[in-house]
Amino acid sequence: MTAGSRGDVAPYTGLGHALVRAGHEVTLVTHAAFAPLVAGSGVGFHPLPVDPRAELESSRGRGLHRSASGAGKLLRVVGMARALVGRMTDDLLTAARSSDVLLLSSSLGPLGHAIAEGLSLPSMGVYLQPIAPHGSSPRRCSAAAPGARSATGSPGAG
């Protein structure tokens, strides 16, 4: 189960194809707009009713580009996701009811795990990028104000 752009969907067609070749029955649950991409992988398909391109071209989607800061854009993305998830939940639940296990992208992980738990299904996050810090994550510091000095007196946020 994944939602988002082509970049959020395409990697799962490869994973699904490999699982099919290993003898598993696989259905990729994602936006209907990606049906041709999924069909080319030999994986089953269950469409979600939200069209990500149409949402980005909507007034709400265009509002993302008017955000003056990263925090503003994040708030708008979260608001957009909250508005859209309700339209997808019934289809996610329908697809899950005919599944033995749910493999979830980071975009649908929290909702997918809740659905799996409610249906007593095993689930696993299959994320394309880390979503939580771990031992091999590089340490990140927030950017310092121009001209700021670290505690050691060197330029930057140390």
PDB file of C-alpha atoms in Angstrom:
ATOM      1  CA  MET A   1       0.000   0.000   0.000  1.00  0.00           C
ATOM      2  CA  THR A   2       1.435   3.334  -1.054  1.00  0.00           C
ATOM      3  CA  ALA A   3       0.250   6.826  -1.885  1.00  0.00           C
ATOM      4  CA  GLY A   4       1.928   9.836  -3.446  1.00  0.00           C
ATOM      5  CA  SER A   5       3.824  10.491  -6.644  1.00  0.00           C
ATOM      6  CA  ARG A   6       5.290   8.139  -9.232  1.00  0.00           C
ATOM      7  CA  GLY A   7       8.468   8.104  -7.141  1.00  0.00           C
ATOM      8  CA  ASP A   8       6.430   6.776  -4.220  1.00  0.00           C
ATOM      9  CA  VAL A   9       4.895   4.009  -6.344  1.00  0.00           C
ATOM     10  CA  ALA A  10       7.490   2.792  -8.868  1.00  0.00           C
ATOM     11  CA  PRO A  11       9.853   1.129  -6.339  1.00  0.00           C
ATOM     12  CA  TYR A  12       6.995  -0.998  -5.054  1.00  0.00           C
ATOM     13  CA  THR A  13       6.323  -2.363  -8.552  1.00  0.00           C
ATOM     14  CA  GLY A  14       9.859  -3.769  -8.508  1.00  0.00           C
ATOM     15  CA  LEU A  15       9.385  -5.252  -5.048  1.00  0.00           C
ATOM     16  CA  GLY A  16       6.015  -6.683  -6.066  1.00  0.00           C
ATOM     17  CA  HIS A  17       7.462  -8.166  -9.264  1.00  0.00           C
ATOM     18  CA  ALA A  18      10.212  -9.903  -7.272  1.00  0.00           C
ATOM     19  CA  LEU A  19       7.658 -11.273  -4.808  1.00  0.00           C
ATOM     20  CA  VAL A  20       5.511 -12.600  -7.676  1.00  0.00           C
ATOM     21  CA  ARG A  21       8.577 -14.295  -9.179  1.00  0.00           C
ATOM     22  CA  ALA A  22       9.191 -15.895  -5.757  1.00  0.00           C
ATOM     23  CA  GLY A  23       5.685 -17.406  -5.867  1.00  0.00           C
ATOM     24  CA  HIS A  24       3.626 -14.884  -3.888  1.00  0.00           C
ATOM     25  CA  GLU A  25       0.353 -13.290  -4.936  1.00  0.00           C
ATOM     26  CA  VAL A  26       0.809  -9.512  -4.807  1.00  0.00           C
ATOM     27  CA  THR A  27      -1.637  -6.633  -5.156  1.00  0.00           C
ATOM     28  CA  LEU A  28      -0.334  -3.076  -5.171  1.00  0.00           C
ATOM     29  CA  VAL A  29      -2.806  -0.647  -3.619  1.00  0.00           C
ATOM     30  CA  THR A  30      -2.227   2.882  -4.922  1.00  0.00           C
ATOM     31  CA  HIS A  31      -3.767   5.697  -6.942  1.00  0.00           C
ATOM     32  CA  ALA A  32      -5.777   4.733 -10.035  1.00  0.00           C
ATOM     33  CA  ALA A  33      -3.561   7.028 -12.127  1.00  0.00           C
ATOM     34  CA  PHE A  34      -0.725   4.504 -11.729  1.00  0.00           C
ATOM     35  CA  ALA A  35      -2.643   1.504 -13.144  1.00  0.00           C
ATOM     36  CA  PRO A  36      -0.484   1.373 -16.347  1.00  0.00           C
ATOM     37  CA  LEU A  37       2.733   1.458 -14.305  1.00  0.00           C
ATOM     38  CA  VAL A  38       1.532  -1.357 -12.068  1.00  0.00           C
ATOM     39  CA  ALA A  39       0.183  -3.423 -14.998  1.00  0.00           C
ATOM     40  CA  GLY A  40       3.619  -3.383 -16.601  1.00  0.00           C
ATOM     41  CA  SER A  41       5.110  -5.050 -13.524  1.00  0.00           C
ATOM     42  CA  GLY A  42       2.881  -8.130 -13.543  1.00  0.00           C
ATOM     43  CA  VAL A  43       1.492  -7.266 -10.103  1.00  0.00           C
ATOM     44  CA  GLY A  44      -2.207  -7.139  -9.215  1.00  0.00           C
ATOM     45  CA  PHE A  45      -3.749  -3.717  -8.710  1.00  0.00           C
ATOM     46  CA  HIS A  46      -6.315  -2.142  -6.373  1.00  0.00           C
ATOM     47  CA  PRO A  47      -7.016   1.535  -7.139  1.00  0.00           C
ATOM     48  CA  LEU A  48      -7.353   4.331  -4.618  1.00  0.00           C
ATOM     49  CA  PRO A  49      -9.819   7.107  -5.490  1.00  0.00           C
ATOM     50  CA  VAL A  50      -7.484  10.094  -5.058  1.00  0.00           C
ATOM     51  CA  ASP A  51      -5.597  11.482  -8.076  1.00  0.00           C
ATOM     52  CA  PRO A  52      -2.390  13.087  -6.749  1.00  0.00           C
ATOM     53  CA  ARG A  53      -1.900  15.272  -9.842  1.00  0.00           C
ATOM     54  CA  ALA A  54      -5.415  16.634  -9.652  1.00  0.00           C
ATOM     55  CA  GLU A  55      -4.920  17.387  -5.953  1.00  0.00           C
ATOM     56  CA  LEU A  56      -1.691  19.290  -6.633  1.00  0.00           C
ATOM     57  CA  GLU A  57      -3.443  21.297  -9.359  1.00  0.00           C
ATOM     58  CA  SER A  58      -6.384  22.122  -7.062  1.00  0.00           C
ATOM     59  CA  SER A  59      -6.539  25.394  -5.146  1.00  0.00           C
ATOM     60  CA  ARG A  60      -5.410  23.526  -2.018  1.00  0.00           C
ATOM     61  CA  GLY A  61      -2.484  21.990  -3.908  1.00  0.00           C
ATOM     62  CA  ARG A  62      -1.463  25.303  -5.451  1.00  0.00           C
ATOM     63  CA  GLY A  63      -1.451  26.705  -1.934  1.00  0.00           C
ATOM     64  CA  LEU A  64       1.575  24.544  -1.184  1.00  0.00           C
ATOM     65  CA  HIS A  65       3.608  26.685  -3.553  1.00  0.00           C
ATOM     66  CA  ARG A  66       2.521  29.866  -1.795  1.00  0.00           C
ATOM     67  CA  SER A  67       4.028  28.747   1.520  1.00  0.00           C
ATOM     68  CA  ALA A  68       6.790  31.122   2.552  1.00  0.00           C
ATOM     69  CA  SER A  69       8.643  28.573   4.684  1.00  0.00           C
ATOM     70  CA  GLY A  70       9.286  24.867   4.962  1.00  0.00           C
ATOM     71  CA  ALA A  71       7.176  24.788   8.107  1.00  0.00           C
ATOM     72  CA  GLY A  72       4.300  26.479   6.275  1.00  0.00           C
ATOM     73  CA  LYS A  73       4.504  23.968   3.455  1.00  0.00           C
ATOM     74  CA  LEU A  74       4.601  21.079   5.931  1.00  0.00           C
ATOM     75  CA  LEU A  75       1.473  22.368   7.678  1.00  0.00           C
ATOM     76  CA  ARG A  76      -0.328  22.631   4.335  1.00  0.00           C
ATOM     77  CA  VAL A  77       0.784  19.107   3.312  1.00  0.00           C
ATOM     78  CA  VAL A  78      -0.461  17.670   6.616  1.00  0.00           C
ATOM     79  CA  GLY A  79      -3.782  19.467   6.190  1.00  0.00           C
ATOM     80  CA  MET A  80      -4.096  18.174   2.635  1.00  0.00           C
ATOM     81  CA  ALA A  81      -3.276  14.614   3.726  1.00  0.00           C
ATOM     82  CA  ARG A  82      -5.874  14.733   6.490  1.00  0.00           C
ATOM     83  CA  ALA A  83      -8.517  15.860   4.010  1.00  0.00           C
ATOM     84  CA  LEU A  84      -7.647  13.114   1.518  1.00  0.00           C
ATOM     85  CA  VAL A  85      -7.132  10.141   3.806  1.00  0.00           C
ATOM     86  CA  GLY A  86     -10.839   9.846   4.511  1.00  0.00           C
ATOM     87  CA  ARG A  87     -11.499   9.373   0.800  1.00  0.00           C
ATOM     88  CA  MET A  88      -8.975   6.512   0.682  1.00  0.00           C
ATOM     89  CA  THR A  89      -9.745   4.678   3.922  1.00  0.00           C
ATOM     90  CA  ASP A  90     -12.654   2.554   2.621  1.00  0.00           C
ATOM     91  CA  ASP A  91     -10.582   1.340  -0.337  1.00  0.00           C
ATOM     92  CA  LEU A  92      -7.589   0.572   1.895  1.00  0.00           C
ATOM     93  CA  LEU A  93      -9.848  -1.420   4.199  1.00  0.00           C
ATOM     94  CA  THR A  94     -11.429  -3.306   1.275  1.00  0.00           C
ATOM     95  CA  ALA A  95      -8.003  -4.228  -0.106  1.00  0.00           C
ATOM     96  CA  ALA A  96      -6.734  -5.270   3.329  1.00  0.00           C
ATOM     97  CA  ARG A  97      -9.681  -7.621   3.871  1.00  0.00           C
ATOM     98  CA  SER A  98      -8.496  -9.768   0.948  1.00  0.00           C
ATOM     99  CA  SER A  99      -4.851  -9.801   2.099  1.00  0.00           C
ATOM    100  CA  ASP A 100      -2.707 -12.082   4.238  1.00  0.00           C
ATOM    101  CA  VAL A 101      -0.129  -9.406   5.112  1.00  0.00           C
ATOM    102  CA  LEU A 102       0.187  -5.651   4.518  1.00  0.00           C
ATOM    103  CA  LEU A 103       3.435  -4.127   3.284  1.00  0.00           C
ATOM    104  CA  LEU A 104       3.212  -0.392   3.835  1.00  0.00           C
ATOM    105  CA  SER A 105       4.946   2.707   2.538  1.00  0.00           C
ATOM    106  CA  SER A 106       5.761   5.528   4.918  1.00  0.00           C
ATOM    107  CA  SER A 107       2.893   7.621   3.523  1.00  0.00           C
ATOM    108  CA  LEU A 108       0.303   5.014   4.522  1.00  0.00           C
ATOM    109  CA  GLY A 109       2.184   3.333   7.371  1.00  0.00           C
ATOM    110  CA  PRO A 110       0.276   4.693  10.376  1.00  0.00           C
ATOM    111  CA  LEU A 111      -3.154   4.124   8.840  1.00  0.00           C
ATOM    112  CA  GLY A 112      -2.145   0.779   7.317  1.00  0.00           C
ATOM    113  CA  HIS A 113      -0.804  -0.555  10.612  1.00  0.00           C
ATOM    114  CA  ALA A 114      -4.049   0.474  12.340  1.00  0.00           C
ATOM    115  CA  ILE A 115      -6.097  -1.300   9.660  1.00  0.00           C
ATOM    116  CA  ALA A 116      -3.908  -4.404   9.949  1.00  0.00           C
ATOM    117  CA  GLU A 117      -4.261  -4.437  13.722  1.00  0.00           C
ATOM    118  CA  GLY A 118      -8.038  -4.083  13.452  1.00  0.00           C
ATOM    119  CA  LEU A 119      -8.179  -7.025  11.030  1.00  0.00           C
ATOM    120  CA  SER A 120      -5.604  -9.100  12.979  1.00  0.00           C
ATOM    121  CA  LEU A 121      -3.236  -9.080   9.993  1.00  0.00           C
ATOM    122  CA  PRO A 122       0.535  -8.899  10.151  1.00  0.00           C
ATOM    123  CA  SER A 123       1.964  -5.693   8.691  1.00  0.00           C
ATOM    124  CA  MET A 124       5.398  -4.301   8.003  1.00  0.00           C
ATOM    125  CA  GLY A 125       6.686  -0.916   6.962  1.00  0.00           C
ATOM    126  CA  VAL A 126       8.689  -1.122   3.745  1.00  0.00           C
ATOM    127  CA  TYR A 127      10.002   2.415   3.662  1.00  0.00           C
ATOM    128  CA  LEU A 128      12.031   4.036   0.910  1.00  0.00           C
ATOM    129  CA  GLN A 129      13.852   6.259   3.391  1.00  0.00           C
ATOM    130  CA  PRO A 130      14.428   6.242   7.145  1.00  0.00           C
ATOM    131  CA  ILE A 131      11.529   7.747   9.053  1.00  0.00           C
ATOM    132  CA  ALA A 132      13.066   7.505  12.521  1.00  0.00           C
ATOM    133  CA  PRO A 133      16.608   8.084  13.777  1.00  0.00           C
ATOM    134  CA  HIS A 134      18.769   5.003  14.176  1.00  0.00           C
ATOM    135  CA  GLY A 135      22.388   4.138  14.906  1.00  0.00           C
ATOM    136  CA  SER A 136      23.623   4.572  11.341  1.00  0.00           C
ATOM    137  CA  SER A 137      21.770   7.863  10.747  1.00  0.00           C
ATOM    138  CA  PRO A 138      24.068  10.836  10.332  1.00  0.00           C
ATOM    139  CA  ARG A 139      23.727  13.396  13.094  1.00  0.00           C
ATOM    140  CA  ARG A 140      21.963  16.469  11.831  1.00  0.00           C
ATOM    141  CA  CYS A 141      22.068  19.955  13.232  1.00  0.00           C
ATOM    142  CA  SER A 142      19.732  22.748  12.373  1.00  0.00           C
ATOM    143  CA  ALA A 143      21.203  25.460  10.225  1.00  0.00           C
ATOM    144  CA  ALA A 144      22.745  28.318  12.105  1.00  0.00           C
ATOM    145  CA  ALA A 145      21.921  31.925  11.448  1.00  0.00           C
ATOM    146  CA  PRO A 146      24.365  33.584   9.043  1.00  0.00           C
ATOM    147  CA  GLY A 147      27.490  34.650  10.908  1.00  0.00           C
ATOM    148  CA  ALA A 148      26.658  32.532  13.972  1.00  0.00           C
ATOM    149  CA  ARG A 149      29.459  30.670  15.715  1.00  0.00           C
ATOM    150  CA  SER A 150      29.367  27.264  17.330  1.00  0.00           C
ATOM    151  CA  ALA A 151      30.243  26.591  20.948  1.00  0.00           C
ATOM    152  CA  THR A 152      33.846  26.047  19.816  1.00  0.00           C
ATOM    153  CA  GLY A 153      33.935  29.451  18.167  1.00  0.00           C
ATOM    154  CA  SER A 154      34.053  28.136  14.601  1.00  0.00           C
ATOM    155  CA  PRO A 155      31.522  29.268  11.975  1.00  0.00           C
ATOM    156  CA  GLY A 156      28.302  27.257  11.722  1.00  0.00           C
ATOM    157  CA  ALA A 157      26.119  25.335  14.145  1.00  0.00           C
ATOM    158  CA  GLY A 158      28.408  22.848  15.790  1.00  0.00           C
TER     159      GLY A 158
END
